[in-house]
Amino acid sequence: MPLVQPFETSLGLKHERDCILVAVYADGLVGWGECVAGMGPWYSPETIGTAWHILTEYLVPAVVGQSLEEPTAVLHLLNKVRGHQMAKAAVENALWDCFAQAQEKPLSDLLGGVREQVAVGVSIGIQPTVEALVAKVGAYVGEGYGRVKIKIKRGWELEPLAAVREAFPTVPLMVDANSDFVLADAPLFQEMDKYNLLMIEQPLANDDILEHAKLQAQIETAVCLDESIHGLHDARMAVELNACRVINMKVGRVGGLSHALAIHALCQHAGVQLWCGGMLETAVGRAVNIHLASLPAFTLPGDISATDRYWREDIAEPPFVLNADSTIDVPTAVGLGIQVDRARVAKYQVREWTSGRR
Ligand code: OSB
Ligand code: MG
């Protein structure tokens, strides 16, 4: 699907988004899940191609025809496969949608959501110039986004940050490095302490926890981990080592909603701040994020922007819209609370694979 605007990070430039949608047919219901893997192995080792392989060869055959009392019961079937969290999440999340529909409840009710609206922000990619970045921040703040994240990379850090802070002295602001730096760059992050940032997201290596702990000890600003957290075990290590004060939850990165719930419970218990990250999802993935972000330990605004920030035409209705107070409403209809538009899916679809009976 073509993005409304190209999105550039330290990992590269994207003009469009490929995605895999999983539809689960059970008891006359259809549940939807989205696999958030990227086109290439840049953000994570998983890609759309590896996910297709793992889904069609292993995960779907393990699940089709099985009888499950509730979504978490699928874990022992999926766990035979090591890794491949994003592929697993697409299956498990589709089952949650089905289950919530069967219970005639919105997904957030089943997960333990406590909010009718979730606080949101916008993630702004690397821009051609500092002036363009300041203008873009201004446009999003003007639309009503109350929290701004800017992507940084080596050579695009202090200068754009200083300019944005000068132009918007009070806007809640943070940066995301997508692992472009090393511990020896600590002085650069100490410099950032003066900009009153909410956090610095994933400054160091994508698979690191230890050096993030060393960095956190040297700076006042909170470190947030994204790429480094693949499940409860990583989250526990990060918390116990004081590697971060904040965790970015991405349900795909941690392998599905059950794992997300376990990490949520840990953060609630340990007093670690949590927020819901984004992967430029379609409506299916965005709906899951919004239901999940309604849980109590999600104390900071998420990277969950309105539909029109990503797509001219999404694959489901209704679109997600930004409220004046920088929130998005949690859907109240059953399941994900959206209607997938099959004609729109067909318009963008390049491949389809079916297993079992519908
Ligand atoms: O690091 O948070 C990230 C998008 C794709 C891959 C990684 C990241 C992102 C974002 C976009 O920051 C967040 C969004 O969906 O709005
Ligand atoms: Mg990130």
CSV table of C-alpha atoms and ligand atoms in Angstrom, one decimal:
chain,number,residue,atom,x,y,z
A,1,MET,CA,0.0,0.0,0.0
A,2,PRO,CA,1.4,3.4,-0.9
A,3,LEU,CA,2.1,5.6,2.1
A,4,VAL,CA,0.7,9.2,2.1
A,5,GLN,CA,4.3,10.4,2.7
A,6,PRO,CA,7.6,8.6,2.5
A,7,PHE,CA,9.0,7.5,5.9
A,8,GLU,CA,12.8,7.7,6.5
A,9,THR,CA,14.6,6.3,9.5
A,10,SER,CA,18.3,5.4,10.2
A,11,LEU,CA,17.3,2.0,8.6
A,12,GLY,CA,16.2,3.4,5.2
A,13,LEU,CA,13.5,5.2,3.2
A,14,LYS,CA,10.0,3.7,2.6
A,15,HIS,CA,7.5,4.8,0.1
A,16,GLU,CA,5.1,1.9,0.5
A,17,ARG,CA,4.2,-0.8,2.9
A,18,ASP,CA,3.9,-4.6,2.1
A,19,CYS,CA,1.9,-6.5,4.7
A,20,ILE,CA,0.4,-9.9,5.3
A,21,LEU,CA,-3.1,-10.2,6.6
A,22,VAL,CA,-4.3,-13.4,8.3
A,23,ALA,CA,-8.0,-14.3,8.3
A,24,VAL,CA,-9.0,-17.0,10.7
A,25,TYR,CA,-12.3,-18.8,10.0
A,26,ALA,CA,-13.9,-20.3,13.1
A,27,ASP,CA,-17.5,-21.0,14.3
A,28,GLY,CA,-18.9,-18.9,11.4
A,29,LEU,CA,-16.8,-15.9,12.4
A,30,VAL,CA,-13.8,-14.3,10.6
A,31,GLY,CA,-10.9,-12.9,12.8
A,32,TRP,CA,-8.2,-10.7,11.3
A,33,GLY,CA,-4.5,-10.4,12.2
A,34,GLU,CA,-1.7,-8.3,10.6
A,35,CYS,CA,1.9,-9.4,10.3
A,36,VAL,CA,4.0,-6.2,10.9
A,37,ALA,CA,7.3,-7.5,9.5
A,38,GLY,CA,9.0,-5.2,7.0
A,39,MET,CA,10.0,-5.8,3.4
A,40,GLY,CA,13.7,-6.3,4.3
A,41,PRO,CA,15.5,-7.4,7.4
A,42,TRP,CA,16.4,-3.9,8.6
A,43,TYR,CA,14.2,-3.3,11.7
A,44,SER,CA,14.2,-7.0,12.7
A,45,PRO,CA,15.4,-10.2,11.1
A,46,GLU,CA,11.9,-11.1,10.1
A,47,THR,CA,10.6,-10.0,6.7
A,48,ILE,CA,7.4,-10.3,4.8
A,49,GLY,CA,9.1,-13.2,2.9
A,50,THR,CA,10.2,-15.1,6.0
A,51,ALA,CA,6.8,-14.6,7.6
A,52,TRP,CA,5.1,-16.0,4.5
A,53,HIS,CA,7.3,-19.0,4.7
A,54,ILE,CA,6.8,-19.6,8.4
A,55,LEU,CA,3.1,-19.0,8.2
A,56,THR,CA,2.4,-21.3,5.3
A,57,GLU,CA,4.8,-24.0,6.1
A,58,TYR,CA,4.6,-24.2,9.9
A,59,LEU,CA,2.2,-22.0,11.8
A,60,VAL,CA,-1.0,-22.2,9.8
A,61,PRO,CA,-0.7,-26.1,9.4
A,62,ALA,CA,-0.2,-26.3,13.2
A,63,VAL,CA,-3.4,-24.4,13.9
A,64,VAL,CA,-5.9,-25.2,11.1
A,65,GLY,CA,-8.6,-27.7,12.3
A,66,GLN,CA,-7.6,-27.5,16.0
A,67,SER,CA,-10.2,-26.7,18.6
A,68,LEU,CA,-9.3,-23.9,21.0
A,69,GLU,CA,-11.2,-22.8,24.0
A,70,GLU,CA,-9.5,-19.4,24.1
A,71,PRO,CA,-6.7,-17.6,22.2
A,72,THR,CA,-3.9,-18.2,24.6
A,73,ALA,CA,-4.4,-21.9,24.0
A,74,VAL,CA,-2.8,-21.5,20.6
A,75,LEU,CA,0.6,-20.7,22.3
A,76,HIS,CA,1.6,-24.3,22.7
A,77,LEU,CA,1.0,-24.9,19.0
A,78,LEU,CA,2.9,-21.8,17.9
A,79,ASN,CA,5.7,-22.3,20.4
A,80,LYS,CA,7.1,-25.3,18.5
A,81,VAL,CA,8.5,-22.7,16.1
A,82,ARG,CA,11.4,-20.7,17.6
A,83,GLY,CA,11.5,-17.0,17.0
A,84,HIS,CA,9.4,-15.5,14.2
A,85,GLN,CA,7.4,-13.4,16.6
A,86,MET,CA,5.7,-11.2,14.0
A,87,ALA,CA,4.4,-14.2,12.1
A,88,LYS,CA,3.1,-15.8,15.3
A,89,ALA,CA,1.4,-12.6,16.4
A,90,ALA,CA,-0.6,-12.4,13.1
A,91,VAL,CA,-2.1,-15.8,13.9
A,92,GLU,CA,-2.7,-15.3,17.6
A,93,ASN,CA,-4.1,-11.8,17.2
A,94,ALA,CA,-6.6,-13.0,14.5
A,95,LEU,CA,-7.8,-15.6,17.1
A,96,TRP,CA,-8.3,-12.9,19.7
A,97,ASP,CA,-10.5,-11.0,17.2
A,98,CYS,CA,-12.5,-14.1,16.6
A,99,PHE,CA,-12.8,-14.9,20.3
A,100,ALA,CA,-13.9,-11.3,21.2
A,101,GLN,CA,-16.6,-11.5,18.4
A,102,ALA,CA,-17.8,-14.8,19.8
A,103,GLN,CA,-18.0,-13.3,23.3
A,104,GLU,CA,-19.7,-10.2,21.7
A,105,LYS,CA,-17.2,-7.9,23.4
A,106,PRO,CA,-14.7,-5.3,22.1
A,107,LEU,CA,-11.2,-6.7,22.2
A,108,SER,CA,-10.2,-4.1,24.9
A,109,ASP,CA,-12.7,-5.6,27.3
A,110,LEU,CA,-11.1,-9.1,27.0
A,111,LEU,CA,-7.6,-7.7,27.5
A,112,GLY,CA,-8.5,-5.6,30.5
A,113,GLY,CA,-8.7,-2.2,29.0
A,114,VAL,CA,-9.6,0.7,31.3
A,115,ARG,CA,-9.8,3.7,28.9
A,116,GLU,CA,-12.3,4.8,26.2
A,117,GLN,CA,-9.7,6.9,24.4
A,118,VAL,CA,-5.9,6.4,24.2
A,119,ALA,CA,-3.3,9.1,24.1
A,120,VAL,CA,-1.4,9.3,20.9
A,121,GLY,CA,1.5,11.0,19.2
A,122,VAL,CA,3.2,11.1,15.8
A,123,SER,CA,6.5,9.6,14.6
A,124,ILE,CA,8.2,11.9,12.1
A,125,GLY,CA,10.8,10.5,9.8
A,126,ILE,CA,14.2,12.0,8.8
A,127,GLN,CA,13.6,15.1,6.6
A,128,PRO,CA,15.7,16.5,3.8
A,129,THR,CA,16.5,19.7,5.8
A,130,VAL,CA,16.2,21.0,9.3
A,131,GLU,CA,13.7,23.7,8.0
A,132,ALA,CA,11.6,20.9,6.5
A,133,LEU,CA,11.5,19.1,9.8
A,134,VAL,CA,10.5,22.1,11.8
A,135,ALA,CA,7.7,22.8,9.2
A,136,LYS,CA,6.6,19.2,9.5
A,137,VAL,CA,6.5,19.2,13.3
A,138,GLY,CA,4.5,22.5,13.0
A,139,ALA,CA,2.0,20.9,10.7
A,140,TYR,CA,1.4,17.8,12.9
A,141,VAL,CA,1.2,20.0,16.1
A,142,GLY,CA,-1.3,22.1,14.2
A,143,GLU,CA,-3.4,19.0,13.4
A,144,GLY,CA,-3.5,18.4,17.1
A,145,TYR,CA,-0.8,15.8,17.8
A,146,GLY,CA,0.3,16.4,21.4
A,147,ARG,CA,3.5,14.3,21.4
A,148,VAL,CA,6.2,14.4,18.8
A,149,LYS,CA,8.8,11.8,18.1
A,150,ILE,CA,11.6,12.6,15.7
A,151,LYS,CA,13.8,10.0,14.1
A,152,ILE,CA,17.5,10.5,14.4
A,153,LYS,CA,20.6,9.0,12.9
A,154,ARG,CA,24.3,9.6,12.9
A,155,GLY,CA,24.8,13.2,11.7
A,156,TRP,CA,21.1,14.0,12.1
A,157,GLU,CA,20.7,14.4,15.9
A,158,LEU,CA,21.6,17.5,17.8
A,159,GLU,CA,21.1,20.1,15.1
A,160,PRO,CA,17.5,19.0,14.1
A,161,LEU,CA,16.7,18.5,17.8
A,162,ALA,CA,17.9,21.9,18.8
A,163,ALA,CA,15.8,23.5,16.0
A,164,VAL,CA,12.6,21.6,16.9
A,165,ARG,CA,13.0,22.4,20.6
A,166,GLU,CA,13.6,26.1,19.9
A,167,ALA,CA,10.5,26.3,17.7
A,168,PHE,CA,8.4,24.2,20.1
A,169,PRO,CA,9.7,24.9,23.6
A,170,THR,CA,7.0,22.9,25.4
A,171,VAL,CA,5.7,20.2,23.1
A,172,PRO,CA,6.3,16.7,24.6
A,173,LEU,CA,9.2,15.5,22.5
A,174,MET,CA,11.4,12.4,22.1
A,175,VAL,CA,13.9,10.9,19.6
A,176,ASP,CA,14.2,7.4,18.1
A,177,ALA,CA,17.7,6.3,16.9
A,178,ASN,CA,16.8,2.8,15.6
A,179,SER,CA,20.1,1.5,17.0
A,180,ASP,CA,22.4,3.9,15.0
A,181,PHE,CA,24.8,4.7,17.8
A,182,VAL,CA,27.3,3.1,20.2
A,183,LEU,CA,28.1,3.5,23.9
A,184,ALA,CA,31.1,5.7,23.0
A,185,ASP,CA,28.5,8.3,21.8
A,186,ALA,CA,27.3,8.8,25.4
A,187,PRO,CA,28.5,12.5,25.4
A,188,LEU,CA,26.1,13.2,22.5
A,189,PHE,CA,23.2,11.8,24.6
A,190,GLN,CA,24.3,13.8,27.6
A,191,GLU,CA,24.0,16.8,25.4
A,192,MET,CA,20.4,15.9,24.8
A,193,ASP,CA,19.6,16.1,28.5
A,194,LYS,CA,19.1,19.8,28.2
A,195,TYR,CA,16.2,19.4,25.7
A,196,ASN,CA,13.7,18.0,28.3
A,197,LEU,CA,13.0,14.9,26.2
A,198,LEU,CA,10.4,12.3,27.3
A,199,MET,CA,12.9,9.6,26.3
A,200,ILE,CA,15.6,8.5,23.9
A,201,GLU,CA,14.4,5.4,22.1
A,202,GLN,CA,16.7,2.5,21.1
A,203,PRO,CA,20.0,4.5,20.9
A,204,LEU,CA,22.3,1.4,20.8
A,205,ALA,CA,22.5,-2.0,19.2
A,206,ASN,CA,19.3,-3.8,18.3
A,207,ASP,CA,20.1,-6.9,20.3
A,208,ASP,CA,21.7,-5.1,23.3
A,209,ILE,CA,20.5,-4.6,26.9
A,210,LEU,CA,23.8,-4.4,28.9
A,211,GLU,CA,25.2,-1.3,27.1
A,212,HIS,CA,21.9,0.5,27.3
A,213,ALA,CA,22.1,0.0,31.1
A,214,LYS,CA,25.6,1.6,31.0
A,215,LEU,CA,24.2,4.5,28.9
A,216,GLN,CA,21.2,5.0,31.2
A,217,ALA,CA,23.5,5.4,34.2
A,218,GLN,CA,25.3,8.2,32.4
A,219,ILE,CA,22.3,10.3,31.3
A,220,GLU,CA,19.3,11.9,33.0
A,221,THR,CA,16.9,11.4,30.1
A,222,ALA,CA,15.0,8.1,30.2
A,223,VAL,CA,16.2,5.4,27.8
A,224,CYS,CA,13.4,3.5,26.0
A,225,LEU,CA,13.9,0.1,24.5
A,226,ASP,CA,12.1,-1.0,21.3
A,227,GLU,CA,14.2,-3.4,19.1
A,228,SER,CA,15.9,-5.1,22.1
A,229,ILE,CA,12.7,-6.4,23.6
A,230,HIS,CA,11.4,-9.6,22.0
A,231,GLY,CA,9.4,-11.0,24.9
A,232,LEU,CA,9.0,-11.2,28.7
A,233,HIS,CA,12.5,-12.5,29.3
A,234,ASP,CA,14.1,-9.5,27.6
A,235,ALA,CA,11.8,-7.1,29.4
A,236,ARG,CA,12.8,-8.7,32.8
A,237,MET,CA,16.5,-8.4,31.9
A,238,ALA,CA,16.1,-4.8,30.9
A,239,VAL,CA,14.1,-3.9,34.0
A,240,GLU,CA,16.5,-5.7,36.4
A,241,LEU,CA,19.6,-4.2,34.8
A,242,ASN,CA,18.1,-0.7,34.7
A,243,ALA,CA,18.7,-0.7,31.0
A,244,CYS,CA,15.7,1.6,30.4
A,245,ARG,CA,13.0,3.4,32.3
A,246,VAL,CA,10.5,3.0,29.5
A,247,ILE,CA,9.4,0.2,27.2
A,248,ASN,CA,7.9,0.5,23.7
A,249,MET,CA,5.4,-2.3,23.3
A,250,LYS,CA,4.9,-3.6,19.8
A,251,VAL,CA,2.6,-6.6,19.8
A,252,GLY,CA,4.3,-8.0,16.7
A,253,ARG,CA,7.8,-7.7,18.0
A,254,VAL,CA,6.9,-9.7,21.2
A,255,GLY,CA,5.0,-12.4,19.5
A,256,GLY,CA,1.3,-11.6,20.0
A,257,LEU,CA,-1.2,-10.4,22.6
A,258,SER,CA,-0.6,-13.0,25.2
A,259,HIS,CA,3.1,-12.1,25.4
A,260,ALA,CA,2.1,-8.4,25.4
A,261,LEU,CA,-0.1,-9.0,28.4
A,262,ALA,CA,2.7,-10.7,30.3
A,263,ILE,CA,5.0,-7.7,29.6
A,264,HIS,CA,2.2,-5.3,30.6
A,265,ALA,CA,1.9,-7.1,34.0
A,266,LEU,CA,5.6,-6.9,34.5
A,267,CYS,CA,5.7,-3.1,33.8
A,268,GLN,CA,2.7,-2.5,36.0
A,269,HIS,CA,4.4,-4.4,38.9
A,270,ALA,CA,7.9,-2.8,38.3
A,271,GLY,CA,6.7,0.7,37.7
A,272,VAL,CA,8.2,0.8,34.3
A,273,GLN,CA,6.5,3.2,31.9
A,274,LEU,CA,4.9,1.7,28.8
A,275,TRP,CA,3.6,2.9,25.5
A,276,CYS,CA,2.4,1.3,22.3
A,277,GLY,CA,4.7,1.6,19.3
A,278,GLY,CA,3.7,1.4,15.7
A,279,MET,CA,4.9,-0.3,12.5
A,280,LEU,CA,3.0,1.8,9.9
A,281,GLU,CA,0.1,-0.7,10.2
A,282,THR,CA,-3.1,-1.0,8.2
A,283,ALA,CA,-6.4,-0.7,10.1
A,284,VAL,CA,-6.1,-4.3,11.3
A,285,GLY,CA,-2.8,-3.8,13.2
A,286,ARG,CA,-3.7,-0.3,14.3
A,287,ALA,CA,-7.0,-1.5,15.8
A,288,VAL,CA,-5.1,-4.1,17.9
A,289,ASN,CA,-2.7,-1.4,19.1
A,290,ILE,CA,-5.5,0.9,20.1
A,291,HIS,CA,-7.3,-1.8,22.1
A,292,LEU,CA,-4.0,-2.8,23.8
A,293,ALA,CA,-3.1,0.8,24.6
A,294,SER,CA,-6.3,1.0,26.7
A,295,LEU,CA,-4.7,-1.1,29.4
A,296,PRO,CA,-3.7,0.6,32.6
A,297,ALA,CA,0.1,0.5,32.4
A,298,PHE,CA,0.2,2.3,29.1
A,299,THR,CA,1.0,5.6,30.7
A,300,LEU,CA,2.6,7.5,27.8
A,301,PRO,CA,1.2,8.4,24.4
A,302,GLY,CA,1.6,5.8,21.6
A,303,ASP,CA,2.9,5.9,18.1
A,304,ILE,CA,-0.7,5.5,17.0
A,305,SER,CA,-1.6,8.2,14.6
A,306,ALA,CA,-4.8,8.7,12.7
A,307,THR,CA,-5.5,6.8,9.5
A,308,ASP,CA,-4.9,9.8,7.3
A,309,ARG,CA,-1.3,10.1,8.5
A,310,TYR,CA,-0.5,6.8,6.8
A,311,TRP,CA,-3.1,6.1,4.1
A,312,ARG,CA,-5.3,7.8,1.6
A,313,GLU,CA,-7.4,4.7,1.6
A,314,ASP,CA,-7.1,2.1,4.3
A,315,ILE,CA,-8.5,-1.5,4.0
A,316,ALA,CA,-11.1,-1.2,6.7
A,317,GLU,CA,-13.8,1.2,8.0
A,318,PRO,CA,-14.3,3.4,9.9
A,319,PRO,CA,-11.0,5.3,9.8
A,320,PHE,CA,-9.3,6.2,13.1
A,321,VAL,CA,-9.5,10.0,13.7
A,322,LEU,CA,-7.6,12.3,16.0
A,323,ASN,CA,-9.6,13.9,18.7
A,324,ALA,CA,-8.8,17.5,19.8
A,325,ASP,CA,-7.0,16.3,22.9
A,326,SER,CA,-4.5,14.1,21.0
A,327,THR,CA,-6.4,10.9,21.6
A,328,ILE,CA,-8.1,8.2,19.5
A,329,ASP,CA,-11.3,6.5,20.5
A,330,VAL,CA,-11.1,2.8,21.4
A,331,PRO,CA,-13.6,1.0,19.1
A,332,THR,CA,-16.7,-0.2,21.0
A,333,ALA,CA,-18.0,-2.7,18.4
A,334,VAL,CA,-17.2,-6.4,18.9
A,335,GLY,CA,-13.8,-7.8,18.2
A,336,LEU,CA,-11.4,-5.3,16.6
A,337,GLY,CA,-14.4,-3.1,16.0
A,338,ILE,CA,-13.6,-2.5,12.3
A,339,GLN,CA,-15.1,-3.8,9.0
A,340,VAL,CA,-12.4,-5.1,6.7
A,341,ASP,CA,-13.3,-4.1,3.1
A,342,ARG,CA,-12.7,-7.1,0.9
A,343,ALA,CA,-12.8,-5.1,-2.3
A,344,ARG,CA,-10.0,-2.8,-1.0
A,345,VAL,CA,-8.0,-5.8,0.1
A,346,ALA,CA,-8.4,-7.3,-3.4
A,347,LYS,CA,-7.3,-4.0,-4.9
A,348,TYR,CA,-3.9,-4.2,-3.2
A,349,GLN,CA,-3.5,-8.0,-2.9
A,350,VAL,CA,-0.6,-9.6,-4.7
A,351,ARG,CA,-0.8,-13.1,-3.3
A,352,GLU,CA,-3.3,-15.3,-1.4
A,353,TRP,CA,-3.0,-18.7,0.2
A,354,THR,CA,-5.7,-20.8,1.9
A,355,SER,CA,-5.5,-23.8,4.1
A,356,GLY,CA,-8.4,-25.9,5.4
A,357,ARG,CA,-12.2,-25.2,4.9
A,358,ARG,CA,-13.7,-21.8,5.3
B,1,OSB,O1,11.2,2.2,15.4
B,1,OSB,O2,9.3,2.8,16.1
B,1,OSB,C1,10.0,2.4,15.2
B,1,OSB,C2,8.0,2.3,11.9
B,1,OSB,C3,8.5,1.2,11.3
B,1,OSB,C4,9.6,0.5,12.0
B,1,OSB,C5,10.0,1.0,13.2
B,1,OSB,C6,9.5,2.1,13.8
B,1,OSB,C7,8.5,2.8,13.2
B,1,OSB,C8,7.9,4.0,13.7
B,1,OSB,C9,6.5,4.4,13.1
B,1,OSB,O3,8.5,4.8,14.4
B,1,OSB,C10,5.5,4.5,14.1
B,1,OSB,C11,4.1,4.5,13.5
B,1,OSB,O4,3.6,3.5,13.1
B,1,OSB,O5,3.5,5.7,13.4
B,2,MG,MG,11.5,2.6,17.5
